[in-house]
CSV table of C-alpha atoms in Angstrom, one decimal:
chain,number,residue,atom,x,y,z
Z,11,MET,CA,-76.4,10.7,-20.0
Z,12,TYR,CA,-79.5,9.9,-17.6
Z,13,LYS,CA,-77.4,7.9,-15.6
Z,14,LEU,CA,-74.4,10.5,-15.5
Z,15,ASN,CA,-76.7,12.9,-14.1
Z,16,ASN,CA,-78.4,10.4,-11.9
Z,17,LYS,CA,-75.0,9.6,-10.3
Z,18,PHE,CA,-74.0,13.3,-9.9
Z,19,ALA,CA,-77.3,13.5,-8.3
Z,20,SER,CA,-76.4,10.7,-5.8
Z,21,VAL,CA,-73.2,12.5,-5.0
Z,22,ALA,CA,-74.5,15.6,-4.5
Z,23,LEU,CA,-77.4,13.8,-2.1
Z,24,GLY,CA,-74.5,12.0,-0.4
Z,25,LEU,CA,-72.6,15.6,0.2
Z,26,LEU,CA,-75.7,17.3,1.5
Z,27,VAL,CA,-76.5,14.6,4.2
Z,28,TRP,CA,-72.6,14.5,5.1
Z,29,GLN,CA,-73.0,18.5,5.5
Z,30,SER,CA,-75.9,17.9,7.5
Z,31,ALA,CA,-74.7,15.3,9.7
Z,32,SER,CA,-71.6,17.4,10.4
Z,33,ALA,CA,-73.1,20.7,10.9
Z,34,VAL,CA,-72.6,21.7,14.8
Z,35,THR,CA,-75.8,21.8,17.1
Z,36,LEU,CA,-76.8,24.9,18.6
Z,37,GLU,CA,-76.0,23.2,21.9
Z,38,GLU,CA,-72.9,22.1,21.0
Z,39,ALA,CA,-71.9,25.7,20.0
Z,40,THR,CA,-73.2,27.2,23.4
Z,41,SER,CA,-71.0,24.3,25.3
Z,42,ILE,CA,-68.3,25.5,23.2
Z,43,GLN,CA,-68.8,29.0,23.7
Z,44,ARG,CA,-69.0,28.5,27.7
Z,45,GLU,CA,-65.5,27.1,27.3
Z,46,LEU,CA,-64.3,30.9,26.1
Z,47,VAL,CA,-64.1,34.3,27.3
Z,48,THR,CA,-66.7,36.2,25.6
Z,49,LEU,CA,-66.9,39.8,25.2
Z,50,ASP,CA,-69.2,42.2,23.4
Z,51,SER,CA,-67.1,45.3,23.0
Z,52,HIS,CA,-70.2,47.9,23.2
Z,53,LEU,CA,-72.9,47.4,25.7
Z,54,ASP,CA,-75.0,50.4,25.9
Z,55,THR,CA,-76.9,48.6,28.9
Z,56,PRO,CA,-75.8,51.6,31.2
Z,57,ALA,CA,-78.6,53.4,30.0
Z,58,ASN,CA,-81.1,50.9,31.8
Z,59,LEU,CA,-79.1,50.9,34.6
Z,60,VAL,CA,-80.4,54.4,35.7
Z,61,VAL,CA,-84.1,53.6,34.7
Z,62,PRO,CA,-86.3,53.5,37.7
Z,63,GLY,CA,-87.4,49.9,38.3
Z,64,PHE,CA,-85.1,47.9,35.9
Z,65,ASP,CA,-83.1,45.2,37.7
Z,66,ILE,CA,-80.1,43.8,36.0
Z,67,LEU,CA,-80.4,40.3,38.0
Z,68,GLU,CA,-84.0,39.9,37.0
Z,69,ARG,CA,-84.9,38.5,33.4
Z,70,HIS,CA,-86.2,40.8,31.2
Z,71,SER,CA,-87.7,40.4,27.4
Z,72,TYR,CA,-87.3,42.5,24.3
Z,73,GLY,CA,-91.0,42.3,23.8
Z,74,HIS,CA,-91.9,43.4,27.3
Z,75,ASP,CA,-89.3,46.7,27.8
Z,76,PHE,CA,-87.1,46.3,24.9
Z,77,SER,CA,-84.1,45.6,27.0
Z,78,GLN,CA,-81.4,43.3,25.5
Z,79,VAL,CA,-79.2,42.5,28.4
Z,80,ASP,CA,-79.6,41.0,31.8
Z,81,VAL,CA,-77.7,38.6,34.0
Z,82,PRO,CA,-80.3,35.6,33.2
Z,83,ARG,CA,-80.1,36.0,29.5
Z,84,MET,CA,-76.2,36.8,29.4
Z,85,GLN,CA,-75.9,33.4,31.3
Z,86,GLU,CA,-78.4,31.9,28.8
Z,87,GLY,CA,-76.4,33.4,25.8
Z,88,ALA,CA,-73.0,32.5,27.1
Z,89,LEU,CA,-71.8,36.2,27.1
Z,90,ASP,CA,-69.2,36.8,30.1
Z,91,GLY,CA,-69.2,40.5,29.7
Z,92,GLY,CA,-67.7,43.3,27.7
Z,93,PHE,CA,-67.3,47.1,27.7
Z,94,TRP,CA,-70.1,48.8,29.1
Z,95,ALA,CA,-70.5,52.0,27.5
Z,96,ILE,CA,-70.9,55.7,28.9
Z,97,TYR,CA,-73.0,57.7,26.7
Z,98,SER,CA,-74.8,61.0,27.2
Z,99,PRO,CA,-76.4,62.8,24.2
Z,100,GLN,CA,-74.5,65.6,22.5
Z,101,GLY,CA,-75.7,69.0,22.9
Z,102,PRO,CA,-74.4,72.5,21.7
Z,103,LEU,CA,-70.5,72.9,21.4
Z,104,THR,CA,-70.8,75.2,24.4
Z,105,LYS,CA,-69.2,75.5,27.7
Z,106,GLU,CA,-72.9,74.8,29.2
Z,107,GLY,CA,-73.5,71.8,26.8
Z,108,TYR,CA,-70.2,70.4,27.7
Z,109,GLU,CA,-70.6,70.9,31.5
Z,110,GLN,CA,-73.9,69.0,31.4
Z,111,SER,CA,-72.9,66.5,29.3
Z,112,ARG,CA,-70.0,65.7,31.6
Z,113,ASP,CA,-72.4,65.4,34.7
Z,114,THR,CA,-74.3,62.8,32.6
Z,115,ALA,CA,-71.4,61.1,31.9
Z,116,LEU,CA,-70.0,61.0,35.3
Z,117,LEU,CA,-73.1,60.0,36.8
Z,118,ARG,CA,-73.3,57.0,33.9
Z,119,ALA,CA,-69.9,56.2,35.2
Z,120,LEU,CA,-71.2,56.1,38.7
Z,121,ALA,CA,-74.1,53.8,37.5
Z,122,ILE,CA,-71.7,51.0,36.2
Z,123,ARG,CA,-69.4,51.2,39.4
Z,124,THR,CA,-72.6,50.7,41.5
Z,125,MET,CA,-73.8,47.8,39.7
Z,126,VAL,CA,-70.5,46.2,40.4
Z,127,THR,CA,-70.3,47.0,43.8
Z,128,ALA,CA,-74.0,46.3,44.5
Z,129,HIS,CA,-73.6,42.9,43.3
Z,130,PRO,CA,-70.0,41.5,44.1
Z,131,ASP,CA,-70.9,38.0,43.8
Z,132,VAL,CA,-72.2,38.5,40.0
Z,133,PHE,CA,-69.7,41.3,38.6
Z,134,THR,CA,-66.3,41.9,38.9
Z,135,PHE,CA,-64.8,45.3,37.7
Z,136,ALA,CA,-61.9,45.2,35.0
Z,137,THR,CA,-59.4,47.6,33.8
Z,138,GLU,CA,-56.4,45.2,33.0
Z,139,ALA,CA,-56.7,43.0,29.9
Z,140,SER,CA,-55.0,40.0,32.0
Z,141,GLU,CA,-58.1,40.4,34.4
Z,142,ALA,CA,-60.8,39.0,31.9
Z,143,SER,CA,-59.8,35.3,32.1
Z,144,GLU,CA,-59.3,35.3,35.9
Z,145,ILE,CA,-63.2,36.8,36.4
Z,146,LYS,CA,-64.3,34.1,34.3
Z,147,LYS,CA,-62.7,31.4,36.2
Z,148,SER,CA,-64.5,33.2,39.3
Z,149,ALA,CA,-67.7,32.6,37.4
Z,150,LYS,CA,-68.6,36.3,37.3
Z,151,HIS,CA,-69.5,38.7,34.8
Z,152,ILE,CA,-66.7,40.9,33.6
Z,153,VAL,CA,-67.3,44.9,33.5
Z,154,TYR,CA,-65.0,46.9,31.3
Z,155,MET,CA,-65.8,50.7,31.1
Z,156,SER,CA,-65.8,52.6,27.9
Z,157,MET,CA,-66.9,55.9,26.6
Z,158,GLU,CA,-69.1,56.4,23.4
Z,159,ASN,CA,-68.4,59.9,22.2
Z,160,ALA,CA,-66.0,62.0,23.9
Z,161,TYR,CA,-68.2,65.1,24.0
Z,162,PRO,CA,-68.6,65.7,27.8
Z,163,LEU,CA,-64.9,66.0,27.9
Z,164,GLY,CA,-65.7,69.2,26.5
Z,165,THR,CA,-62.2,71.1,25.7
Z,166,ASP,CA,-60.4,69.8,28.8
Z,167,ILE,CA,-58.5,66.9,27.8
Z,168,SER,CA,-57.2,66.5,31.7
Z,169,LEU,CA,-61.1,65.4,32.0
Z,170,LEU,CA,-59.6,62.0,30.5
Z,171,ASP,CA,-57.6,61.2,33.4
Z,172,THR,CA,-60.4,61.7,35.8
Z,173,PHE,CA,-62.4,59.2,33.7
Z,174,TYR,CA,-59.5,56.9,33.7
Z,175,LYS,CA,-59.3,56.8,37.4
Z,176,PHE,CA,-63.1,55.9,37.3
Z,177,GLY,CA,-61.8,52.6,35.3
Z,178,LEU,CA,-62.4,53.9,31.6
Z,179,ARG,CA,-60.5,51.8,29.1
Z,180,MET,CA,-62.0,52.8,26.1
Z,181,VAL,CA,-62.8,56.1,24.3
Z,182,GLY,CA,-64.6,56.9,20.9
Z,183,PRO,CA,-63.9,60.7,19.9
Z,184,VAL,CA,-67.5,61.2,18.1
Z,185,HIS,CA,-71.0,59.8,17.9
Z,186,PHE,CA,-73.8,61.0,15.2
Z,187,LYS,CA,-72.4,64.6,14.6
Z,188,ASN,CA,-69.2,66.2,14.3
Z,189,ASN,CA,-68.0,67.8,17.6
Z,190,GLN,CA,-64.8,69.5,19.0
Z,191,PHE,CA,-62.8,66.2,18.4
Z,192,GLY,CA,-63.4,65.4,15.1
Z,193,ASP,CA,-65.9,64.5,12.1
Z,194,SER,CA,-68.4,61.9,12.4
Z,195,SER,CA,-69.6,59.5,9.3
Z,196,THR,CA,-73.2,60.7,9.6
Z,197,ASP,CA,-73.3,64.2,10.3
Z,198,PRO,CA,-75.8,65.8,8.0
Z,199,ASP,CA,-74.0,69.0,7.4
Z,200,GLY,CA,-70.9,67.0,6.1
Z,201,THR,CA,-67.8,67.3,7.5
Z,202,LYS,CA,-66.0,70.2,9.7
Z,203,TRP,CA,-62.4,69.2,10.5
Z,204,ASP,CA,-61.4,66.8,7.5
Z,205,GLY,CA,-60.6,64.1,10.2
Z,206,LEU,CA,-59.6,64.8,13.4
Z,207,SER,CA,-59.4,68.4,14.8
Z,208,PRO,CA,-56.4,69.9,16.5
Z,209,LEU,CA,-57.8,68.6,19.9
Z,210,GLY,CA,-58.9,65.4,18.7
Z,211,GLU,CA,-55.4,64.8,18.1
Z,212,LYS,CA,-54.3,66.0,21.5
Z,213,LEU,CA,-57.1,63.2,22.5
Z,214,VAL,CA,-55.2,60.6,20.9
Z,215,VAL,CA,-52.0,61.5,22.3
Z,216,GLU,CA,-53.6,61.7,25.9
Z,217,ALA,CA,-55.5,58.2,25.6
Z,218,ASN,CA,-52.1,56.5,24.5
Z,219,ARG,CA,-50.5,58.1,27.5
Z,220,LEU,CA,-52.8,56.8,29.8
Z,221,GLY,CA,-53.5,53.4,28.2
Z,222,ILE,CA,-56.9,53.6,27.0
Z,223,VAL,CA,-57.9,52.2,23.7
Z,224,LEU,CA,-59.2,54.4,20.8
Z,225,ASP,CA,-62.6,53.8,19.1
Z,226,GLY,CA,-63.1,54.8,15.7
Z,227,SER,CA,-66.9,53.6,15.8
Z,228,HIS,CA,-69.0,56.4,14.3
Z,229,ALA,CA,-66.2,58.4,13.2
Z,230,HIS,CA,-65.9,59.8,9.5
Z,231,ASP,CA,-63.2,57.4,7.6
Z,232,GLU,CA,-61.0,60.5,7.4
Z,233,THR,CA,-61.0,60.5,11.5
Z,234,VAL,CA,-60.3,56.9,11.6
Z,235,LYS,CA,-57.3,57.2,9.3
Z,236,GLY,CA,-55.9,60.0,11.3
Z,237,MET,CA,-56.6,57.9,14.7
Z,238,ILE,CA,-54.6,55.0,13.1
Z,239,ARG,CA,-52.0,57.3,11.8
Z,240,LEU,CA,-51.5,59.3,15.1
Z,241,SER,CA,-52.1,56.6,17.7
Z,242,LYS,CA,-48.9,54.6,18.9
Z,243,THR,CA,-51.4,51.8,19.5
Z,244,PRO,CA,-53.7,49.9,17.4
Z,245,ILE,CA,-57.4,51.2,17.5
Z,246,ILE,CA,-60.7,49.2,17.5
Z,247,LEU,CA,-64.0,49.9,15.8
Z,248,SER,CA,-66.2,48.6,18.6
Z,249,HIS,CA,-69.4,48.4,16.4
Z,250,THR,CA,-69.2,48.5,12.9
Z,251,GLY,CA,-70.3,46.9,9.6
Z,252,SER,CA,-68.9,46.3,6.0
Z,253,LYS,CA,-69.4,49.0,3.1
Z,254,ALA,CA,-69.0,46.2,0.7
Z,255,ILE,CA,-72.1,44.4,1.9
Z,256,TYR,CA,-74.2,47.7,2.6
Z,257,ASP,CA,-73.1,51.3,1.7
Z,258,HIS,CA,-73.9,53.0,4.5
Z,259,PRO,CA,-71.6,55.9,5.9
Z,260,ARG,CA,-71.4,54.2,9.5
Z,261,ASN,CA,-69.6,50.8,7.9
Z,262,VAL,CA,-66.1,51.0,6.7
Z,263,ASP,CA,-64.7,49.7,3.1
Z,264,ASP,CA,-62.2,46.9,2.5
Z,265,ALA,CA,-59.2,49.5,1.8
Z,266,LEU,CA,-59.7,50.8,5.3
Z,267,LEU,CA,-60.4,47.3,6.9
Z,268,LYS,CA,-57.0,46.5,5.4
Z,269,THR,CA,-55.3,49.6,6.9
Z,270,LEU,CA,-56.7,48.9,10.1
Z,271,ALA,CA,-55.6,45.5,10.3
Z,272,ALA,CA,-52.2,46.5,9.0
Z,273,SER,CA,-52.1,48.6,12.2
Z,274,GLY,CA,-53.0,46.0,14.4
Z,275,GLY,CA,-56.7,47.0,14.7
Z,276,VAL,CA,-59.9,45.3,15.2
Z,277,ILE,CA,-63.3,45.6,14.0
Z,278,GLN,CA,-66.2,44.3,16.1
Z,279,MET,CA,-69.3,43.6,14.2
Z,280,ASN,CA,-72.2,45.6,14.4
Z,281,ALA,CA,-76.0,44.2,14.5
Z,282,TYR,CA,-77.6,47.2,13.8
Z,283,SER,CA,-80.1,46.6,11.5
Z,284,GLU,CA,-80.3,50.0,9.5
Z,285,TYR,CA,-76.7,49.7,9.1
Z,286,LEU,CA,-76.8,46.3,7.8
Z,287,ALA,CA,-79.5,46.5,4.9
Z,288,ALA,CA,-81.3,48.7,3.2
Z,289,LEU,CA,-84.9,48.5,4.6
Z,290,PRO,CA,-88.3,49.7,3.5
Z,291,ALA,CA,-89.3,53.2,4.9
Z,292,ASP,CA,-92.5,53.1,7.1
Z,293,PRO,CA,-93.8,56.8,7.5
Z,294,GLU,CA,-96.4,55.8,9.7
Z,295,ARG,CA,-94.1,54.2,12.5
Z,296,LYS,CA,-92.0,57.2,11.9
Z,297,GLU,CA,-95.0,59.5,12.9
Z,298,ALA,CA,-96.0,57.4,16.0
Z,299,PHE,CA,-92.3,57.3,17.3
Z,300,LYS,CA,-92.7,61.2,17.2
Z,301,GLY,CA,-95.5,60.6,19.5
Z,302,LEU,CA,-93.8,58.5,21.7
Z,303,MET,CA,-90.6,60.8,22.1
Z,304,ALA,CA,-93.1,63.3,23.0
Z,305,LEU,CA,-94.4,61.3,25.9
Z,306,VAL,CA,-90.4,60.8,27.1
Z,307,LYS,CA,-89.8,64.4,26.7
Z,308,ASN,CA,-93.1,65.4,29.1
Z,309,GLY,CA,-91.4,63.0,31.7
Z,310,SER,CA,-94.4,60.5,31.3
Z,311,GLU,CA,-94.5,57.6,33.6
Z,312,ARG,CA,-92.2,54.6,32.3
Z,313,GLU,CA,-95.0,52.0,32.2
Z,314,ILE,CA,-97.0,54.5,30.0
Z,315,ILE,CA,-94.0,54.7,27.6
Z,316,LEU,CA,-93.5,51.2,27.5
Z,317,GLN,CA,-97.2,50.7,26.9
Z,318,LYS,CA,-97.2,53.0,23.9
Z,319,ARG,CA,-93.9,51.2,22.2
Z,320,ARG,CA,-95.9,48.0,22.6
Z,321,GLU,CA,-98.7,49.6,20.7
Z,322,ILE,CA,-96.5,50.5,18.0
Z,323,GLU,CA,-94.8,47.7,17.6
Z,324,HIS,CA,-98.2,45.9,17.4
Z,325,GLU,CA,-99.6,48.3,14.9
Z,326,HIS,CA,-96.5,49.2,12.9
Z,327,PRO,CA,-93.7,46.5,13.3
Z,328,GLY,CA,-90.3,47.3,12.8
Z,329,VAL,CA,-88.6,45.8,9.9
Z,330,LYS,CA,-85.1,44.2,11.0
Z,331,ALA,CA,-82.1,42.9,8.9
Z,332,SER,CA,-81.9,38.9,8.8
Z,333,PHE,CA,-79.5,37.0,10.8
Z,334,ASP,CA,-78.1,35.7,7.7
Z,335,VAL,CA,-77.4,39.5,6.5
Z,336,TYR,CA,-75.8,40.1,9.6
Z,337,MET,CA,-73.3,36.9,8.8
Z,338,GLN,CA,-72.6,38.1,5.5
Z,339,HIS,CA,-71.0,41.4,7.0
Z,340,PHE,CA,-69.2,39.2,9.5
Z,341,LEU,CA,-67.8,36.6,6.8
Z,342,HIS,CA,-66.9,39.1,4.4
Z,343,VAL,CA,-64.7,41.2,7.1
Z,344,LEU,CA,-63.2,37.6,8.2
Z,345,ASN,CA,-62.2,36.9,4.2
Z,346,VAL,CA,-60.8,40.3,3.9
Z,347,VAL,CA,-58.8,40.6,7.3
Z,348,GLY,CA,-58.7,37.4,9.1
Z,349,PRO,CA,-60.2,36.1,12.2
Z,350,GLU,CA,-56.9,37.8,14.5
Z,351,HIS,CA,-58.8,41.1,13.5
Z,352,VAL,CA,-62.6,40.6,14.1
Z,353,GLY,CA,-64.8,40.5,17.1
Z,354,ILE,CA,-68.2,41.0,18.2
Z,355,GLY,CA,-69.9,44.2,19.2
Z,356,ALA,CA,-73.6,44.0,18.4
Z,357,ASP,CA,-74.6,47.5,19.7
Z,358,TRP,CA,-77.2,45.8,22.5
Z,359,ASP,CA,-79.7,48.2,24.2
Z,360,GLY,CA,-78.3,50.8,21.5
Z,361,GLY,CA,-80.4,49.8,18.6
Z,362,GLY,CA,-78.9,46.5,17.8
Z,363,GLY,CA,-80.6,43.6,16.9
Z,364,VAL,CA,-81.5,41.3,13.7
Z,365,ASP,CA,-84.5,38.8,13.3
Z,366,GLY,CA,-83.5,35.9,15.2
Z,367,MET,CA,-81.0,37.4,17.4
Z,368,MET,CA,-82.9,40.3,19.3
Z,369,ASP,CA,-81.0,39.8,22.5
Z,370,VAL,CA,-77.9,38.4,24.2
Z,371,VAL,CA,-79.9,34.9,24.5
Z,372,ASN,CA,-79.2,34.4,20.9
Z,373,LEU,CA,-75.5,34.9,20.4
Z,374,PRO,CA,-74.5,31.1,20.3
Z,375,MET,CA,-75.9,31.4,16.9
Z,376,ILE,CA,-72.8,33.2,15.8
Z,377,THR,CA,-70.9,30.6,17.3
Z,378,GLN,CA,-72.4,27.9,15.7
Z,379,ARG,CA,-72.3,29.7,12.3
Z,380,LEU,CA,-68.8,30.3,12.6
Z,381,LEU,CA,-68.1,26.7,13.3
Z,382,ASP,CA,-70.0,25.6,10.1
Z,383,GLU,CA,-68.0,27.8,8.4
Z,384,GLY,CA,-64.7,26.1,9.5
Z,385,TYR,CA,-63.4,28.3,11.8
Z,386,SER,CA,-61.3,26.8,14.6
Z,387,LYS,CA,-62.1,27.0,18.4
Z,388,LYS,CA,-58.8,29.3,18.5
Z,389,ASP,CA,-60.2,31.6,15.9
Z,390,LEU,CA,-63.5,31.7,18.1
Z,391,ALA,CA,-61.5,32.4,21.2
Z,392,ASN,CA,-59.8,35.5,19.3
Z,393,ILE,CA,-63.2,36.7,17.9
Z,394,TRP,CA,-65.1,36.6,21.2
Z,395,ALA,CA,-62.4,38.3,23.3
Z,396,GLY,CA,-58.9,37.6,22.5
Z,397,ASN,CA,-58.4,40.4,19.9
Z,398,ALA,CA,-60.1,43.1,21.7
Z,399,LEU,CA,-58.2,42.2,24.8
Z,400,ARG,CA,-55.0,42.1,22.8
Z,401,VAL,CA,-55.6,45.7,21.5
Z,402,LEU,CA,-56.2,46.7,25.3
Z,403,GLN,CA,-52.9,45.1,26.5
Z,404,GLN,CA,-51.0,46.9,23.7
Z,405,ALA,CA,-52.2,50.1,24.8
Z,406,GLN,CA,-51.3,49.2,28.3
Z,407,ASP,CA,-48.2,48.1,27.8
Z,408,TYR,CA,-47.4,51.1,25.6
Z,409,ALA,CA,-48.6,53.6,28.6
Z,410,VAL,CA,-46.0,51.5,30.9
Z,411,SER,CA,-43.4,52.1,28.4
Z,412,LEU,CA,-43.9,55.8,28.5
Z,413,LYS,CA,-43.7,55.9,32.4
Z,414,ALA,CA,-40.5,53.8,32.2
Z,415,LYS,CA,-38.7,56.4,30.4
Z,416,GLN,CA,-39.7,59.3,32.7
């Protein structure tokens, strides 16, 4: 019996050595990733573009100013670009609230366009799915424009056409709370519309007409189901996780994942720690952040606010989910719907980040892990950009087909 066990131990040790020898190094993974078009479907970085003193061309650090995306770090992390999000906070569902948010959203769209026009040797603005690969070949970064929360449109659906002309190619109807378009997954008051509102249904039709991809992230499950049912083209979940791994309202269950995939849709994996795992409560940190927000509301200088934030992180460091937990979400979803329906939308500069992957520098870790799990270069090409671009192409093809019928 001893000899038999010893034999098995030798086989196991040999297998372990083989696995170690065959594992892809991070350097190799980065090299492979550089060959692919790589996009993140939800970059909240435009919020930093309007911050005085922030230069997208300079290297920043999360530890200093808590930003996660800039050109030097994109280059190091082999990220070509993505969908740069227009976001403005949701206010009351009133004419005044809509107008204020509309103006903020237009200025944010302008900031994205200005970033590109000010640095034509670094960025290229994209509106067609086919443009991504050509932009990569030119060694420039890819800038698509998206809108997180359609609240700024108010009740005037025609405004979507205005943003389309600015270059908008993806729109999500809701954010943290219910609005005029439908129900959010996280509104503390529960649902209002049992999914999409009548105006939300019109938004779906108009997005289809224009060739804009519909984004179901942040939306209630019933809202997502309504979007899938009504949309003539596949939808995307631009930054979402798996409810099977962590039961949070922002995540989706396997049944909805399968419905999404059956319709041709794609889920892009979120790295927002609070949505990935149950994290310990920290009342002192929460209280300290109240003081930080008071400084923000009072219009304190940016360096004062940053210094206060650094003090909080030193005295009450935030607990993040692990990279392994993030990959549990990722690998589970891949197992459920396959690599043709999964992508990456980590929520950079919008709260995303896990231990070991707190900015875009560390993105090749994902590629390394997927290669180690046996996914092919073709799979990686789909995951990193192909799936999202396919959905965009389908949206655009449908819009063209409508014009042909006129």
